[in-house]
PDB file of C-alpha atoms in Angstrom:
ATOM      1  CA  MET A  26       0.000   0.000   0.000  1.00  0.00           C
ATOM      2  CA  ILE A  27       1.189   3.503  -0.715  1.00  0.00           C
ATOM      3  CA  GLN A  28       2.425   5.131   2.504  1.00  0.00           C
ATOM      4  CA  SER A  29       3.743   8.458   1.227  1.00  0.00           C
ATOM      5  CA  SER A  30       4.332  10.357  -1.983  1.00  0.00           C
ATOM      6  CA  ARG A  31       5.935  13.423  -3.474  1.00  0.00           C
ATOM      7  CA  ALA A  32       4.931  15.525  -6.434  1.00  0.00           C
ATOM      8  CA  SER A  33       6.483  18.170  -8.645  1.00  0.00           C
ATOM      9  CA  PHE A  34       5.135  20.597 -11.205  1.00  0.00           C
ATOM     10  CA  ILE A  35       7.872  20.750 -13.811  1.00  0.00           C
ATOM     11  CA  VAL A  36       8.321  22.972 -16.844  1.00  0.00           C
ATOM     12  CA  SER A  37      11.107  21.990 -19.228  1.00  0.00           C
ATOM     13  CA  SER A  38      12.083  24.464 -21.927  1.00  0.00           C
ATOM     14  CA  SER A  39      14.644  24.569 -24.691  1.00  0.00           C
ATOM     15  CA  GLU A  40      14.708  28.366 -24.962  1.00  0.00           C
ATOM     16  CA  THR A  41      12.432  30.082 -22.444  1.00  0.00           C
ATOM     17  CA  ASP A  42      14.400  31.353 -19.465  1.00  0.00           C
ATOM     18  CA  PRO A  43      13.216  30.039 -16.060  1.00  0.00           C
ATOM     19  CA  GLU A  44      12.703  33.624 -14.845  1.00  0.00           C
ATOM     20  CA  ALA A  45      10.230  34.188 -17.689  1.00  0.00           C
ATOM     21  CA  ILE A  46       8.374  31.031 -16.616  1.00  0.00           C
ATOM     22  CA  SER A  47       8.171  32.359 -13.049  1.00  0.00           C
ATOM     23  CA  ASN A  48       6.869  35.706 -14.285  1.00  0.00           C
ATOM     24  CA  LEU A  49       4.211  34.147 -16.514  1.00  0.00           C
ATOM     25  CA  LEU A  50       2.970  31.651 -13.927  1.00  0.00           C
ATOM     26  CA  GLY A  51       3.222  34.032 -10.976  1.00  0.00           C
ATOM     27  CA  LEU A  52       5.049  31.355  -8.975  1.00  0.00           C
ATOM     28  CA  GLU A  53       8.497  30.987  -7.446  1.00  0.00           C
ATOM     29  CA  PRO A  54      10.142  27.636  -8.152  1.00  0.00           C
ATOM     30  CA  THR A  55      11.728  25.475  -5.490  1.00  0.00           C
ATOM     31  CA  ARG A  56      14.344  24.359  -8.006  1.00  0.00           C
ATOM     32  CA  VAL A  57      15.808  25.588 -11.285  1.00  0.00           C
ATOM     33  CA  MET A  58      18.396  23.923 -13.503  1.00  0.00           C
ATOM     34  CA  ASN A  59      19.622  25.941 -16.441  1.00  0.00           C
ATOM     35  CA  ALA A  60      20.657  24.420 -19.741  1.00  0.00           C
ATOM     36  CA  GLY A  61      24.383  23.687 -19.740  1.00  0.00           C
ATOM     37  CA  THR A  62      24.411  22.648 -16.076  1.00  0.00           C
ATOM     38  CA  PRO A  63      25.937  19.233 -15.291  1.00  0.00           C
ATOM     39  CA  ARG A  64      23.463  16.748 -13.790  1.00  0.00           C
ATOM     40  CA  GLU A  65      24.246  14.299 -10.995  1.00  0.00           C
ATOM     41  CA  SER A  66      24.941  11.703 -13.696  1.00  0.00           C
ATOM     42  CA  GLY A  67      27.610  13.962 -15.174  1.00  0.00           C
ATOM     43  CA  ARG A  68      25.613  14.610 -18.340  1.00  0.00           C
ATOM     44  CA  VAL A  69      25.072  18.246 -19.234  1.00  0.00           C
ATOM     45  CA  SER A  70      21.444  19.376 -19.398  1.00  0.00           C
ATOM     46  CA  ASP A  71      20.377  20.529 -22.849  1.00  0.00           C
ATOM     47  CA  HIS A  72      17.269  22.309 -21.534  1.00  0.00           C
ATOM     48  CA  HIS A  73      16.079  24.474 -18.658  1.00  0.00           C
ATOM     49  CA  THR A  74      14.090  22.802 -15.874  1.00  0.00           C
ATOM     50  CA  TRP A  75      11.854  24.839 -13.574  1.00  0.00           C
ATOM     51  CA  SER A  76       9.961  23.076 -10.779  1.00  0.00           C
ATOM     52  CA  ILE A  77       7.894  23.353  -7.639  1.00  0.00           C
ATOM     53  CA  ASP A  78       8.277  20.334  -5.357  1.00  0.00           C
ATOM     54  CA  THR A  79       6.209  19.197  -2.376  1.00  0.00           C
ATOM     55  CA  GLY A  80       8.805  17.080  -0.644  1.00  0.00           C
ATOM     56  CA  GLU A  81       7.582  13.809   0.849  1.00  0.00           C
ATOM     57  CA  VAL A  82       3.976  13.821   2.102  1.00  0.00           C
ATOM     58  CA  ASP A  83       2.765  10.989   4.346  1.00  0.00           C
ATOM     59  CA  ASN A  84      -0.723   9.544   4.101  1.00  0.00           C
ATOM     60  CA  THR A  85      -3.092  10.754   6.796  1.00  0.00           C
ATOM     61  CA  SER A  86      -5.840   8.893   8.634  1.00  0.00           C
ATOM     62  CA  ASP A  87      -8.314  10.923   6.533  1.00  0.00           C
ATOM     63  CA  ASP A  88      -6.616  10.235   3.192  1.00  0.00           C
ATOM     64  CA  GLN A  89      -5.166   6.795   2.484  1.00  0.00           C
ATOM     65  CA  THR A  90      -5.297   7.212  -1.318  1.00  0.00           C
ATOM     66  CA  GLY A  91      -1.547   7.738  -1.688  1.00  0.00           C
ATOM     67  CA  THR A  92      -2.123  10.959  -3.591  1.00  0.00           C
ATOM     68  CA  GLY A  93      -1.706  13.513  -0.785  1.00  0.00           C
ATOM     69  CA  ALA A  94       1.345  15.064  -2.432  1.00  0.00           C
ATOM     70  CA  VAL A  95      -0.622  15.701  -5.630  1.00  0.00           C
ATOM     71  CA  ARG A  96      -3.316  17.539  -3.656  1.00  0.00           C
ATOM     72  CA  THR A  97      -0.621  19.553  -1.858  1.00  0.00           C
ATOM     73  CA  LEU A  98       1.018  20.384  -5.187  1.00  0.00           C
ATOM     74  CA  LEU A  99      -2.250  21.582  -6.720  1.00  0.00           C
ATOM     75  CA  GLU A 100      -2.682  23.950  -3.772  1.00  0.00           C
ATOM     76  CA  LEU A 101       0.845  25.295  -4.328  1.00  0.00           C
ATOM     77  CA  ILE A 102       0.333  25.905  -8.052  1.00  0.00           C
ATOM     78  CA  GLN A 103      -3.284  27.135  -7.837  1.00  0.00           C
ATOM     79  CA  PRO A 104      -2.268  30.742  -8.626  1.00  0.00           C
ATOM     80  CA  ALA A 105      -1.050  29.526 -12.053  1.00  0.00           C
ATOM     81  CA  LEU A 106      -4.440  28.061 -13.034  1.00  0.00           C
ATOM     82  CA  GLY A 107      -5.337  29.478 -16.437  1.00  0.00           C
ATOM     83  CA  ARG A 108      -1.767  30.606 -17.112  1.00  0.00           C
ATOM     84  CA  VAL A 109      -0.143  27.264 -17.950  1.00  0.00           C
ATOM     85  CA  SER A 110      -1.692  27.253 -21.418  1.00  0.00           C
ATOM     86  CA  HIS A 111       0.046  30.592 -22.120  1.00  0.00           C
ATOM     87  CA  LEU A 112       3.535  29.140 -21.766  1.00  0.00           C
ATOM     88  CA  SER A 113       5.760  29.431 -24.822  1.00  0.00           C
ATOM     89  CA  PRO A 114       5.529  26.525 -27.316  1.00  0.00           C
ATOM     90  CA  ASP A 115       9.026  25.344 -26.312  1.00  0.00           C
ATOM     91  CA  CYS A 116       7.795  24.747 -22.741  1.00  0.00           C
ATOM     92  CA  GLU A 117       6.629  21.294 -21.644  1.00  0.00           C
ATOM     93  CA  PRO A 118       4.698  21.407 -18.351  1.00  0.00           C
ATOM     94  CA  ARG A 119       3.873  18.218 -16.443  1.00  0.00           C
ATOM     95  CA  ILE A 120       3.256  16.803 -12.993  1.00  0.00           C
ATOM     96  CA  GLN A 121       5.677  14.161 -11.765  1.00  0.00           C
ATOM     97  CA  TRP A 122       4.211  12.004  -8.994  1.00  0.00           C
ATOM     98  CA  SER A 123       6.204   9.405  -7.048  1.00  0.00           C
ATOM     99  CA  ALA A 124       4.702   7.121  -4.432  1.00  0.00           C
ATOM    100  CA  TYR A 125       6.358   4.848  -1.897  1.00  0.00           C
ATOM    101  CA  SER A 126       4.829   1.488  -1.015  1.00  0.00           C
ATOM    102  CA  ASP A 127       5.447  -0.596   2.107  1.00  0.00           C
ATOM    103  CA  SER A 128       4.891  -3.827   0.182  1.00  0.00           C
ATOM    104  CA  VAL A 129       5.291  -5.451  -3.208  1.00  0.00           C
ATOM    105  CA  GLN A 130       2.143  -3.751  -4.419  1.00  0.00           C
ATOM    106  CA  GLY A 131       1.730  -0.095  -5.153  1.00  0.00           C
ATOM    107  CA  GLY A 132      -1.996   0.327  -5.525  1.00  0.00           C
ATOM    108  CA  PHE A 133      -3.491   3.779  -5.195  1.00  0.00           C
ATOM    109  CA  VAL A 134      -6.771   5.552  -5.822  1.00  0.00           C
ATOM    110  CA  MET A 135      -6.993   8.653  -7.999  1.00  0.00           C
ATOM    111  CA  PRO A 136     -10.230  10.218  -6.742  1.00  0.00           C
ATOM    112  CA  ALA A 137     -12.408  11.743  -9.439  1.00  0.00           C
ATOM    113  CA  ASP A 138     -12.258  15.210  -7.881  1.00  0.00           C
ATOM    114  CA  LEU A 139      -8.442  15.078  -7.924  1.00  0.00           C
ATOM    115  CA  ALA A 140      -8.356  13.917 -11.545  1.00  0.00           C
ATOM    116  CA  ALA A 141     -10.710  16.771 -12.463  1.00  0.00           C
ATOM    117  CA  ALA A 142      -8.530  19.306 -10.619  1.00  0.00           C
ATOM    118  CA  ILE A 143      -5.447  18.091 -12.503  1.00  0.00           C
ATOM    119  CA  GLY A 144      -7.404  18.340 -15.759  1.00  0.00           C
ATOM    120  CA  GLU A 145      -8.061  22.027 -15.111  1.00  0.00           C
ATOM    121  CA  PHE A 146      -4.319  22.647 -15.477  1.00  0.00           C
ATOM    122  CA  GLY A 147      -4.186  20.747 -18.769  1.00  0.00           C
ATOM    123  CA  VAL A 148      -0.983  18.865 -17.941  1.00  0.00           C
ATOM    124  CA  ASP A 149      -0.059  15.199 -18.052  1.00  0.00           C
ATOM    125  CA  VAL A 150       0.858  13.257 -14.919  1.00  0.00           C
ATOM    126  CA  TYR A 151       3.886  10.967 -14.955  1.00  0.00           C
ATOM    127  CA  GLY A 152       3.727   8.524 -12.074  1.00  0.00           C
ATOM    128  CA  THR A 153       6.086   6.013 -10.521  1.00  0.00           C
ATOM    129  CA  VAL A 154       5.557   3.704  -7.564  1.00  0.00           C
ATOM    130  CA  TYR A 155       8.624   2.606  -5.616  1.00  0.00           C
ATOM    131  CA  LEU A 156       8.432  -0.686  -3.757  1.00  0.00           C
ATOM    132  CA  ASP A 157       9.751  -0.970  -0.206  1.00  0.00           C
ATOM    133  CA  ASP A 158      12.412  -3.624  -0.615  1.00  0.00           C
ATOM    134  CA  ILE A 159      13.480  -5.099  -3.928  1.00  0.00           C
ATOM    135  CA  GLU A 160      14.717  -8.297  -2.202  1.00  0.00           C
ATOM    136  CA  ASP A 161      11.198  -8.793  -0.836  1.00  0.00           C
ATOM    137  CA  VAL A 162       9.846  -8.366  -4.357  1.00  0.00           C
ATOM    138  CA  HIS A 163      12.103 -11.114  -5.721  1.00  0.00           C
ATOM    139  CA  ALA A 164      11.274 -13.421  -2.803  1.00  0.00           C
ATOM    140  CA  HIS A 165       7.543 -12.817  -3.316  1.00  0.00           C
ATOM    141  CA  ALA A 166       7.805 -13.422  -7.062  1.00  0.00           C
ATOM    142  CA  SER A 167       9.566 -16.772  -6.518  1.00  0.00           C
ATOM    143  CA  LEU A 168       6.667 -17.930  -4.335  1.00  0.00           C
ATOM    144  CA  ARG A 169       4.200 -17.662  -7.218  1.00  0.00           C
TER     145      ARG A 169
END
């Protein structure tokens, strides 16, 4: 079951300067990586990356869906509603959602109201579920 998650609103651009993205959206990013900057892998980024990140958000007793970080993110980016579609054509906005499971399954529920709220921004969601312990996954798979 999903125990916690994190989410980011990311805008990648080949030409548009991150400051221009901030000005258009009316938001301050939590992280910016300019084109030409070396990544952790050592590769040099060929595009700008502008993002707002939630950090890790634990499930609450009221919300066990595993999507708490997405709700938190939508609150953070609410001032940009209606502005995302005005980004320059070289900009690619998206939501990146990562969830952390305490087992070999990573099931989650995307409530209809949350899906509708994401749809208002007109961006795709890229999701990944991380399993607790890969050794447990292999052990569980061998039992089948």
